[in-house]
Amino acid sequence: MTHPVEQFIASNKNNLHALEGMAKQAHAGFEKIVELNLATSKALMGELFSHAQAVLRAKDPQEWQALQAGMYQPLAEKAASYGQHVVAIANSSGAEFTKVCETKLAEAQTVLTDVVENLAKNAPAGTEAAMAAFKSAMSTSQNVIESAQSSAKKAVETVESNLADVASQTVNAVGGHSKKR
């Protein structure tokens, strides 16, 4: 076993490296969002000016109304697509953060288990029952953490699925509404 100071230094180096990776991942996600926003605003601006020109060329109120009504479905579809892109970027970034956090948590659990085992080996005589209780509490807490992680993952998956359903229903509702006009 290495010296505790060396372990501490190595641990801090690893944590700094993990933090650097997470910061770079967050920055990359931010860049993707900025690129998406710029592309979306540029496309939307062009489409709106084209639509405005078409509306100005309308010959009668029925043509004007048809142009206006025909604008809603594509806008709803584009808004849903934009939302899906944002969710995909967030999920990608979140998945990387989750991976790093799970790795670090597993490392911390391993270190803590090793410390407890070392304490148990070097515990004074007569403390076996207390050490067994402590080990049991540690095991239980690790199981609770794993259960919470699993529940959180399931909750995120459910929310993502519900958001996709809502986006799809919104596009369909707007499409049906604009066709009725």
Coordinates of N, CA, C and O in Angstrom, one line a residue:
M1 N 0.8 -1.2 0.0 CA 0.0 0.0 0.0 C 0.9 1.2 0.0 O 1.9 1.3 0.7
T2 N 0.5 2.2 -0.8 CA 1.3 3.5 -0.9 C 1.0 4.4 0.3 O 0.1 4.2 1.1
H3 N 1.9 5.4 0.5 CA 1.8 6.3 1.5 C 0.5 7.1 1.4 O 0.1 7.5 0.3
P4 N -0.2 7.4 2.5 CA -1.5 8.2 2.4 C -1.4 9.5 1.7 O -2.3 9.9 1.0
V5 N -0.3 10.2 1.8 CA -0.1 11.5 1.1 C -0.1 11.3 -0.4 O -0.7 12.0 -1.2
E6 N 0.6 10.2 -0.8 CA 0.7 9.9 -2.2 C -0.7 9.5 -2.8 O -1.1 9.9 -3.9
Q7 N -1.5 8.8 -1.9 CA -2.9 8.4 -2.3 C -3.7 9.7 -2.5 O -4.5 9.8 -3.4
F8 N -3.6 10.6 -1.5 CA -4.3 11.9 -1.6 C -4.0 12.7 -2.8 O -4.9 13.2 -3.5
I9 N -2.7 12.8 -3.1 CA -2.3 13.5 -4.3 C -2.8 12.8 -5.6 O -3.3 13.5 -6.5
A10 N -2.7 11.5 -5.7 CA -3.2 10.8 -6.8 C -4.7 11.0 -7.0 O -5.2 11.2 -8.1
S11 N -5.4 10.9 -5.9 CA -6.8 11.1 -5.9 C -7.2 12.5 -6.4 O -8.1 12.6 -7.2
N12 N -6.5 13.5 -5.9 CA -6.8 14.9 -6.3 C -6.5 15.0 -7.8 O -7.2 15.7 -8.5
K13 N -5.4 14.4 -8.3 CA -5.1 14.5 -9.7 C -6.2 13.9 -10.6 O -6.6 14.4 -11.6
N14 N -6.7 12.7 -10.1 CA -7.7 12.0 -10.9 C -9.0 12.9 -10.8 O -9.7 13.0 -11.9
N15 N -9.3 13.4 -9.7 CA -10.5 14.3 -9.6 C -10.4 15.5 -10.5 O -11.4 15.9 -11.1
L16 N -9.3 16.1 -10.5 CA -9.1 17.3 -11.3 C -9.2 16.9 -12.8 O -9.8 17.7 -13.6
H17 N -8.7 15.8 -13.2 CA -8.8 15.3 -14.6 C -10.3 15.1 -14.9 O -10.8 15.5 -16.0
A18 N -11.0 14.5 -14.0 CA -12.5 14.2 -14.2 C -13.2 15.6 -14.3 O -14.1 15.7 -15.2
L19 N -12.9 16.5 -13.5 CA -13.5 17.8 -13.5 C -13.2 18.5 -14.8 O -14.1 19.1 -15.4
E20 N -12.0 18.4 -15.3 CA -11.7 19.0 -16.6 C -12.5 18.4 -17.7 O -13.0 19.1 -18.6
G21 N -12.6 17.1 -17.7 CA -13.5 16.4 -18.7 C -14.9 16.8 -18.7 O -15.5 17.1 -19.7
M22 N -15.4 17.0 -17.4 CA -16.8 17.4 -17.3 C -17.0 18.9 -17.8 O -18.0 19.2 -18.4
A23 N -16.0 19.7 -17.5 CA -16.1 21.1 -17.9 C -16.1 21.2 -19.5 O -16.8 22.0 -20.1
K24 N -15.2 20.4 -20.1 CA -15.1 20.4 -21.5 C -16.4 19.9 -22.1 O -16.9 20.4 -23.2
Q25 N -17.0 18.9 -21.5 CA -18.3 18.3 -22.0 C -19.4 19.3 -21.9 O -20.2 19.5 -22.8
A26 N -19.4 20.1 -20.8 CA -20.4 21.1 -20.6 C -20.2 22.2 -21.7 O -21.2 22.7 -22.2
H27 N -19.0 22.6 -21.9 CA -18.7 23.6 -22.9 C -19.1 23.1 -24.3 O -19.7 23.9 -25.1
A28 N -18.9 21.9 -24.6 CA -19.3 21.3 -25.9 C -20.8 21.3 -26.1 O -21.3 21.7 -27.1
G29 N -21.5 21.0 -25.0 CA -23.0 21.0 -25.1 C -23.5 22.4 -25.3 O -24.4 22.7 -26.0
F30 N -22.8 23.4 -24.6 CA -23.2 24.8 -24.7 C -23.0 25.2 -26.2 O -23.8 25.9 -26.8
E31 N -21.8 24.8 -26.8 CA -21.5 25.2 -28.2 C -22.6 24.6 -29.1 O -23.0 25.3 -30.0
K32 N -23.0 23.4 -28.8 CA -24.1 22.8 -29.7 C -25.4 23.5 -29.6 O -26.1 23.7 -30.6
I33 N -25.7 24.0 -28.4 CA -27.0 24.7 -28.2 C -26.9 26.1 -29.0 O -27.8 26.5 -29.6
V34 N -25.7 26.7 -28.9 CA -25.5 28.0 -29.5 C -25.6 27.8 -31.1 O -26.3 28.6 -31.8
E35 N -25.0 26.8 -31.6 CA -25.0 26.5 -33.0 C -26.5 26.2 -33.4 O -26.9 26.7 -34.5
L36 N -27.2 25.4 -32.7 CA -28.6 25.1 -33.0 C -29.4 26.4 -33.0 O -30.2 26.6 -33.9
N37 N -29.2 27.3 -32.0 CA -30.0 28.5 -31.9 C -29.7 29.4 -33.1 O -30.6 30.0 -33.6
L38 N -28.4 29.5 -33.5 CA -28.1 30.4 -34.6 C -28.7 29.8 -35.9 O -29.3 30.6 -36.7
A39 N -28.6 28.5 -36.1 CA -29.2 27.9 -37.3 C -30.7 28.1 -37.3 O -31.3 28.4 -38.4
T40 N -31.3 27.9 -36.2 CA -32.8 28.0 -36.1 C -33.2 29.4 -36.4 O -34.2 29.6 -37.1
S41 N -32.6 30.4 -35.7 CA -33.0 31.8 -35.9 C -32.8 32.2 -37.4 O -33.6 32.9 -37.9
K42 N -31.7 31.8 -38.0 CA -31.4 32.2 -39.4 C -32.5 31.6 -40.3 O -33.0 32.3 -41.2
A43 N -32.8 30.3 -40.1 CA -33.8 29.7 -41.0 C -35.2 30.3 -40.7 O -35.9 30.6 -41.7
L44 N -35.5 30.5 -39.5 CA -36.8 31.1 -39.1 C -36.9 32.5 -39.7 O -38.0 32.9 -40.3
M45 N -35.9 33.3 -39.6 CA -35.9 34.7 -40.2 C -36.2 34.6 -41.7 O -37.0 35.3 -42.2
G46 N -35.5 33.8 -42.4 CA -35.7 33.6 -43.8 C -37.1 33.2 -44.2 O -37.7 33.7 -45.1
E47 N -37.6 32.2 -43.5 CA -38.9 31.7 -43.7 C -40.0 32.7 -43.4 O -41.0 32.9 -44.2
L48 N -39.8 33.5 -42.3 CA -40.8 34.5 -42.0 C -40.9 35.6 -43.0 O -41.9 36.1 -43.4
F49 N -39.7 36.0 -43.5 CA -39.7 37.1 -44.5 C -40.3 36.6 -45.9 O -41.0 37.3 -46.5
S50 N -40.0 35.3 -46.2 CA -40.6 34.7 -47.4 C -42.1 34.7 -47.3 O -42.9 35.0 -48.2
H51 N -42.6 34.3 -46.1 CA -44.0 34.2 -45.8 C -44.7 35.6 -45.9 O -45.7 35.8 -46.4
A52 N -44.0 36.6 -45.3 CA -44.5 37.9 -45.3 C -44.7 38.4 -46.8 O -45.6 39.1 -47.1
Q53 N -43.7 38.1 -47.6 CA -43.8 38.5 -49.0 C -44.9 37.8 -49.7 O -45.6 38.4 -50.5
A54 N -45.1 36.6 -49.4 CA -46.2 35.8 -50.0 C -47.6 36.4 -49.6 O -48.5 36.5 -50.4
V55 N -47.7 36.8 -48.3 CA -48.9 37.4 -47.8 C -49.2 38.7 -48.4 O -50.3 39.0 -48.8
L56 N -48.1 39.5 -48.7 CA -48.3 40.8 -49.3 C -48.7 40.6 -50.8 O -49.4 41.5 -51.3
R57 N -48.4 39.5 -51.4 CA -48.8 39.2 -52.8 C -50.2 38.6 -52.9 O -50.7 38.4 -54.0
A58 N -50.8 38.3 -51.8 CA -52.1 37.7 -51.8 C -53.1 38.6 -52.5 O -53.1 39.8 -52.3
K59 N -54.0 38.0 -53.4 CA -54.9 38.8 -54.2 C -56.2 39.0 -53.5 O -56.9 40.0 -53.9
D60 N -56.6 38.1 -52.6 CA -57.9 38.3 -51.9 C -57.8 37.8 -50.5 O -56.9 37.1 -50.1
P61 N -58.9 38.1 -49.7 CA -58.8 37.6 -48.3 C -58.7 36.1 -48.1 O -58.1 35.7 -47.1
Q62 N -59.3 35.3 -49.0 CA -59.3 33.9 -48.8 C -57.8 33.4 -49.0 O -57.4 32.5 -48.3
E63 N -57.1 33.9 -50.0 CA -55.8 33.5 -50.2 C -54.9 33.9 -49.0 O -54.0 33.2 -48.6
W64 N -55.2 35.1 -48.5 CA -54.4 35.6 -47.3 C -54.6 34.7 -46.2 O -53.7 34.3 -45.5
Q65 N -55.9 34.3 -45.9 CA -56.3 33.5 -44.8 C -55.6 32.1 -45.0 O -55.1 31.5 -44.0
A66 N -55.6 31.6 -46.2 CA -55.0 30.3 -46.4 C -53.5 30.3 -46.2 O -53.0 29.3 -45.6
L67 N -52.9 31.4 -46.6 CA -51.4 31.5 -46.3 C -51.2 31.5 -44.8 O -50.2 30.9 -44.3
Q68 N -52.0 32.3 -44.1 CA -51.8 32.4 -42.7 C -52.0 31.1 -42.0 O -51.3 30.7 -41.1
A69 N -53.1 30.4 -42.3 CA -53.4 29.1 -41.7 C -52.4 28.0 -42.1 O -52.1 27.2 -41.2
G70 N -51.8 28.1 -43.3 CA -50.8 27.1 -43.7 C -49.5 27.3 -43.0 O -48.6 26.4 -43.1
M71 N -49.3 28.4 -42.3 CA -48.1 28.6 -41.6 C -47.9 27.9 -40.3 O -46.8 27.5 -39.9
Y72 N -49.1 27.5 -39.6 CA -49.0 27.0 -38.3 C -48.4 25.6 -38.2 O -47.6 25.3 -37.3
Q73 N -48.8 24.7 -39.1 CA -48.3 23.3 -39.1 C -46.8 23.2 -39.2 O -46.2 22.6 -38.4
P74 N -46.2 23.9 -40.2 CA -44.8 23.8 -40.3 C -44.1 24.4 -39.1 O -43.0 23.9 -38.6
L75 N -44.6 25.5 -38.5 CA -44.0 26.1 -37.4 C -44.1 25.2 -36.2 O -43.1 25.1 -35.4
A76 N -45.2 24.5 -36.0 CA -45.3 23.6 -34.9 C -44.3 22.4 -35.0 O -43.7 22.0 -34.1
E77 N -44.2 21.9 -36.3 CA -43.3 20.8 -36.5 C -41.8 21.2 -36.3 O -41.0 20.5 -35.7
K78 N -41.5 22.5 -36.7 CA -40.1 23.0 -36.5 C -39.9 23.2 -35.0 O -38.8 23.0 -34.5
A79 N -40.9 23.7 -34.3 CA -40.7 23.9 -32.8 C -40.5 22.6 -32.1 O -39.7 22.5 -31.2
A80 N -41.3 21.6 -32.5 CA -41.1 20.2 -31.9 C -39.7 19.7 -32.2 O -39.0 19.1 -31.4
S81 N -39.3 19.9 -33.5 CA -38.0 19.4 -33.9 C -36.9 20.1 -33.1 O -35.9 19.5 -32.6
Y82 N -37.0 21.4 -32.9 CA -36.0 22.2 -32.1 C -36.0 21.6 -30.7 O -34.9 21.4 -30.2
G83 N -37.2 21.4 -30.1 CA -37.2 20.9 -28.8 C -36.5 19.5 -28.7 O -35.8 19.2 -27.7
Q84 N -36.7 18.7 -29.7 CA -36.1 17.4 -29.7 C -34.6 17.5 -29.8 O -33.9 16.7 -29.1
H85 N -34.1 18.4 -30.6 CA -32.7 18.6 -30.7 C -32.1 19.1 -29.3 O -31.0 18.6 -28.9
V86 N -32.8 20.0 -28.7 CA -32.3 20.5 -27.4 C -32.3 19.4 -26.4 O -31.3 19.2 -25.6
V87 N -33.3 18.5 -26.4 CA -33.3 17.4 -25.4 C -32.2 16.4 -25.8 O -31.6 15.9 -24.9
A88 N -32.0 16.2 -27.0 CA -30.9 15.3 -27.4 C -29.5 15.8 -27.0 O -28.7 15.0 -26.5
I89 N -29.3 17.1 -27.1 CA -28.0 17.7 -26.7 C -27.9 17.6 -25.1 O -26.9 17.2 -24.6
A90 N -29.0 17.9 -24.5 CA -29.0 17.8 -23.0 C -28.8 16.4 -22.5 O -28.0 16.1 -21.6
N91 N -29.4 15.4 -23.2 CA -29.3 14.0 -22.8 C -27.8 13.6 -23.0 O -27.3 12.8 -22.2
S92 N -27.3 14.0 -24.2 CA -25.9 13.6 -24.5 C -24.9 14.1 -23.4 O -24.1 13.4 -22.9
S93 N -25.1 15.4 -23.1 CA -24.2 16.0 -22.0 C -24.5 15.4 -20.7 O -23.6 15.0 -19.9
G94 N -25.8 15.1 -20.4 CA -26.2 14.5 -19.1 C -25.6 13.1 -19.0 O -25.2 12.7 -17.9
A95 N -25.6 12.4 -20.1 CA -25.1 11.0 -20.0 C -23.7 11.0 -19.7 O -23.2 10.1 -18.9
E96 N -22.9 11.9 -20.2 CA -21.5 12.0 -19.9 C -21.3 12.3 -18.4 O -20.4 11.7 -17.7
F97 N -22.0 13.3 -17.9 CA -21.9 13.7 -16.5 C -22.3 12.5 -15.6 O -21.6 12.2 -14.6
T98 N -23.4 11.8 -16.0 CA -23.8 10.6 -15.2 C -22.7 9.6 -15.2 O -22.5 9.0 -14.1
K99 N -22.1 9.3 -16.3 CA -21.1 8.3 -16.4 C -19.9 8.7 -15.5 O -19.4 7.8 -14.7
V100 N -19.5 9.9 -15.5 CA -18.4 10.3 -14.7 C -18.7 10.2 -13.2 O -18.0 9.7 -12.4
C101 N -20.0 10.7 -12.9 CA -20.4 10.6 -11.5 C -20.5 9.2 -10.9 O -20.1 8.9 -9.8
E102 N -21.0 8.3 -11.8 CA -21.2 6.9 -11.4 C -19.8 6.3 -11.2 O -19.6 5.5 -10.2
T103 N -18.8 6.6 -12.0 CA -17.5 6.1 -11.9 C -16.9 6.6 -10.6 O -16.3 5.8 -9.8
K104 N -17.0 7.9 -10.3 CA -16.4 8.5 -9.1 C -17.1 7.9 -7.9 O -16.4 7.7 -6.9
L105 N -18.4 7.7 -7.9 CA -19.1 7.2 -6.8 C -18.6 5.7 -6.5 O -18.4 5.3 -5.4
A106 N -18.5 5.0 -7.6 CA -18.0 3.6 -7.4 C -16.6 3.6 -6.8 O -16.3 2.8 -5.9
E107 N -15.7 4.5 -7.3 CA -14.4 4.6 -6.7 C -14.4 5.0 -5.3 O -13.7 4.4 -4.4
A108 N -15.3 5.9 -4.9 CA -15.4 6.3 -3.5 C -15.9 5.2 -2.7 O -15.5 5.0 -1.5
Q109 N -16.9 4.4 -3.2 CA -17.4 3.3 -2.4 C -16.3 2.2 -2.2 O -16.2 1.7 -1.1
T110 N -15.5 2.0 -3.2 CA -14.4 1.1 -3.1 C -13.4 1.5 -2.0 O -13.0 0.7 -1.2
V111 N -13.0 2.8 -2.1 CA -12.1 3.3 -1.1 C -12.6 3.2 0.3 O -12.0 2.8 1.2
L112 N -13.9 3.6 0.4 CA -14.6 3.6 1.8 C -14.6 2.1 2.3 O -14.3 1.9 3.5
T113 N -14.9 1.2 1.4 CA -15.0 -0.2 1.8 C -13.6 -0.7 2.2 O -13.4 -1.4 3.2
D114 N -12.6 -0.3 1.5 CA -11.2 -0.6 1.9 C -10.8 0.0 3.2 O -10.2 -0.7 4.0
V115 N -11.2 1.2 3.5 CA -10.9 1.8 4.8 C -11.6 1.1 5.9 O -11.0 0.8 6.9
V116 N -12.9 0.7 5.7 CA -13.6 0.0 6.7 C -13.0 -1.4 7.0 O -12.8 -1.8 8.1
E117 N -12.6 -2.0 5.9 CA -11.9 -3.3 6.0 C -10.6 -3.2 6.8 O -10.3 -4.0 7.7
N118 N -9.9 -2.1 6.5 CA -8.6 -1.9 7.2 C -8.9 -1.6 8.7 O -8.1 -2.0 9.5
L119 N -9.9 -0.8 8.9 CA -10.3 -0.5 10.3 C -10.6 -1.8 11.0 O -10.3 -2.0 12.2
A120 N -11.4 -2.6 10.4 CA -11.9 -3.9 11.0 C -10.7 -4.8 11.4 O -10.7 -5.4 12.4
K121 N -9.7 -4.8 10.5 CA -8.5 -5.6 10.7 C -7.7 -5.1 11.9 O -7.1 -5.9 12.6
N122 N -7.7 -3.8 12.0 CA -6.8 -3.2 13.1 C -7.6 -2.8 14.3 O -7.1 -2.1 15.2
A123 N -8.9 -3.2 14.4 CA -9.8 -2.8 15.5 C -9.3 -3.5 16.8 O -8.9 -4.7 16.7
P124 N -9.5 -2.8 17.9 CA -9.1 -3.5 19.2 C -10.0 -4.7 19.4 O -11.1 -4.7 19.0
A125 N -9.5 -5.6 20.2 CA -10.3 -6.8 20.6 C -11.6 -6.3 21.3 O -11.6 -5.3 22.1
G126 N -12.6 -7.0 21.1 CA -13.9 -6.7 21.7 C -14.8 -5.8 20.9 O -15.9 -5.5 21.3
T127 N -14.3 -5.3 19.8 CA -15.1 -4.4 19.0 C -15.7 -5.1 17.7 O -16.2 -4.4 16.8
E128 N -15.6 -6.4 17.7 CA -16.1 -7.1 16.5 C -17.6 -6.9 16.2 O -18.0 -6.7 15.1
A129 N -18.4 -6.8 17.3 CA -19.8 -6.6 17.1 C -20.1 -5.2 16.5 O -20.9 -5.0 15.6
A130 N -19.4 -4.2 17.0 CA -19.6 -2.8 16.6 C -19.1 -2.7 15.1 O -19.8 -2.1 14.3
M131 N -18.0 -3.4 14.8 CA -17.5 -3.3 13.4 C -18.5 -4.1 12.4 O -18.7 -3.6 11.3
A132 N -19.0 -5.2 12.9 CA -20.0 -5.9 12.1 C -21.2 -5.0 11.8 O -21.8 -5.0 10.7
A133 N -21.7 -4.3 12.8 CA -22.8 -3.4 12.7 C -22.5 -2.3 11.7 O -23.3 -1.9 10.9
F134 N -21.3 -1.7 11.8 CA -20.9 -0.7 11.0 C -20.8 -1.1 9.5 O -21.3 -0.5 8.6
K135 N -20.2 -2.3 9.3 CA -20.2 -2.9 8.0 C -21.6 -3.1 7.4 O -21.8 -2.9 6.2
S136 N -22.5 -3.6 8.2 CA -23.8 -3.8 7.8 C -24.5 -2.5 7.4 O -25.2 -2.4 6.4
A137 N -24.3 -1.5 8.2 CA -24.8 -0.1 7.8 C -24.2 0.4 6.5 O -24.9 1.0 5.7
M138 N -22.9 0.2 6.3 CA -22.3 0.6 5.1 C -22.9 -0.1 3.9 O -23.2 0.5 2.9
S139 N -23.1 -1.4 4.0 CA -23.7 -2.2 2.9 C -25.1 -1.8 2.6 O -25.4 -1.6 1.5
T140 N -25.8 -1.5 3.7 CA -27.2 -1.0 3.5 C -27.2 0.3 2.8 O -28.0 0.6 1.9
S141 N -26.4 1.2 3.2 CA -26.3 2.6 2.6 C -25.9 2.5 1.1 O -26.5 3.2 0.3
Q142 N -25.0 1.6 0.8 CA -24.6 1.4 -0.6 C -25.8 0.9 -1.4 O -26.0 1.3 -2.6
N143 N -26.5 -0.1 -0.8 CA -27.7 -0.6 -1.5 C -28.8 0.5 -1.8 O -29.4 0.5 -2.8
V144 N -28.9 1.4 -0.8 CA -29.9 2.5 -0.9 C -29.5 3.4 -2.0 O -30.3 3.9 -2.8
I145 N -28.2 3.7 -2.1 CA -27.7 4.6 -3.1 C -27.9 4.0 -4.5 O -28.3 4.6 -5.4
E146 N -27.6 2.7 -4.6 CA -27.8 2.0 -5.9 C -29.3 2.0 -6.3 O -29.6 2.2 -7.5
S147 N -30.1 1.8 -5.3 CA -31.6 1.8 -5.6 C -32.1 3.2 -6.0 O -32.9 3.3 -6.9
A148 N -31.5 4.2 -5.4 CA -31.9 5.6 -5.7 C -31.4 6.0 -7.1 O -32.1 6.6 -7.9
Q149 N -30.2 5.5 -7.5 CA -29.7 5.7 -8.8 C -30.6 5.1 -9.9 O -30.9 5.7 -10.9
S150 N -31.0 3.9 -9.6 CA -31.9 3.1 -10.5 C -33.2 3.8 -10.7 O -33.7 4.0 -11.8
S151 N -33.8 4.3 -9.5 CA -35.1 5.0 -9.6 C -34.9 6.3 -10.3 O -35.8 6.6 -11.1
A152 N -33.8 7.0 -10.1 CA -33.6 8.3 -10.8 C -33.5 8.1 -12.3 O -34.1 8.8 -13.1
K153 N -32.8 7.0 -12.7 CA -32.7 6.7 -14.2 C -34.1 6.4 -14.8 O -34.4 6.8 -15.9
K154 N -34.9 5.6 -14.1 CA -36.2 5.3 -14.6 C -37.1 6.5 -14.7 O -37.8 6.7 -15.6
A155 N -36.9 7.4 -13.7 CA -37.7 8.7 -13.7 C -37.3 9.5 -14.9 O -38.2 10.1 -15.6
V156 N -36.0 9.6 -15.2 CA -35.6 10.4 -16.3 C -36.1 9.8 -17.6 O -36.5 10.5 -18.5
E157 N -36.0 8.5 -17.7 CA -36.5 7.8 -19.0 C -38.0 8.1 -19.1 O -38.5 8.3 -20.3
T158 N -38.8 8.0 -18.1 CA -40.2 8.3 -18.1 C -40.5 9.7 -18.6 O -41.3 10.0 -19.4
V159 N -39.7 10.7 -18.0 CA -39.9 12.1 -18.4 C -39.6 12.3 -19.8 O -40.3 13.0 -20.6
E160 N -38.5 11.7 -20.3 CA -38.1 11.9 -21.7 C -39.2 11.3 -22.6 O -39.5 11.9 -23.6
S161 N -39.7 10.1 -22.3 CA -40.7 9.5 -23.1 C -42.0 10.4 -23.1 O -42.6 10.6 -24.2
N162 N -42.4 10.9 -21.9 CA -43.5 11.8 -21.9 C -43.3 13.1 -22.7 O -44.3 13.5 -23.3
L163 N -42.1 13.7 -22.6 CA -41.9 14.9 -23.4 C -42.0 14.6 -24.9 O -42.5 15.4 -25.7
A164 N -41.5 13.4 -25.3 CA -41.6 13.1 -26.8 C -43.0 12.9 -27.2 O -43.5 13.3 -28.2
D165 N -43.8 12.3 -26.3 CA -45.3 12.1 -26.6 C -46.0 13.4 -26.7 O -46.8 13.7 -27.5
V166 N -45.7 14.3 -25.7 CA -46.3 15.7 -25.7 C -46.0 16.4 -27.0 O -46.8 17.1 -27.6
A167 N -44.7 16.4 -27.4 CA -44.3 17.1 -28.6 C -45.0 16.5 -29.8 O -45.5 17.3 -30.7
S168 N -45.1 15.2 -29.9 CA -45.8 14.6 -31.0 C -47.3 15.0 -31.0 O -47.9 15.3 -32.1
Q169 N -47.9 14.9 -29.9 CA -49.3 15.3 -29.8 C -49.6 16.7 -30.1 O -50.6 17.1 -30.7
T170 N -48.6 17.6 -29.7 CA -48.8 19.0 -30.0 C -48.7 19.3 -31.5 O -49.5 20.0 -32.1
V171 N -47.8 18.6 -32.2 CA -47.6 18.8 -33.6 C -48.9 18.3 -34.3 O -49.5 18.9 -35.2
N172 N -49.4 17.1 -33.9 CA -50.6 16.6 -34.4 C -51.8 17.5 -34.2 O -52.7 17.6 -35.1
A173 N -51.9 18.0 -33.0 CA -53.1 18.9 -32.7 C -53.0 20.1 -33.5 O -54.1 20.6 -34.0
V174 N -51.9 20.8 -33.6 CA -51.8 22.0 -34.4 C -52.0 21.7 -35.9 O -52.7 22.4 -36.6
G175 N -51.6 20.5 -36.3 CA -51.8 20.1 -37.7 C -53.3 19.9 -38.0 O -53.8 20.4 -39.0
G176 N -54.0 19.3 -37.1 CA -55.4 19.0 -37.2 C -56.2 20.3 -37.1 O -57.1 20.6 -37.9
H177 N -55.7 21.2 -36.2 CA -56.4 22.5 -36.1 C -56.3 23.4 -37.3 O -57.2 24.0 -37.7
S178 N -55.1 23.4 -37.8 CA -54.8 24.3 -39.0 C -55.5 23.8 -40.2 O -55.9 24.5 -41.1
K179 N -55.8 22.5 -40.3 CA -56.5 21.9 -41.5 C -58.0 22.2 -41.4 O -58.6 22.2 -42.4
K180 N -58.5 22.4 -40.2 CA -59.9 22.6 -40.0 C -60.3 24.0 -40.5 O -61.4 24.3 -40.8
R181 N -59.4 24.9 -40.5 CA -59.6 26.3 -40.9 C -59.9 26.4 -42.3 O -59.9 26.1 -43.2

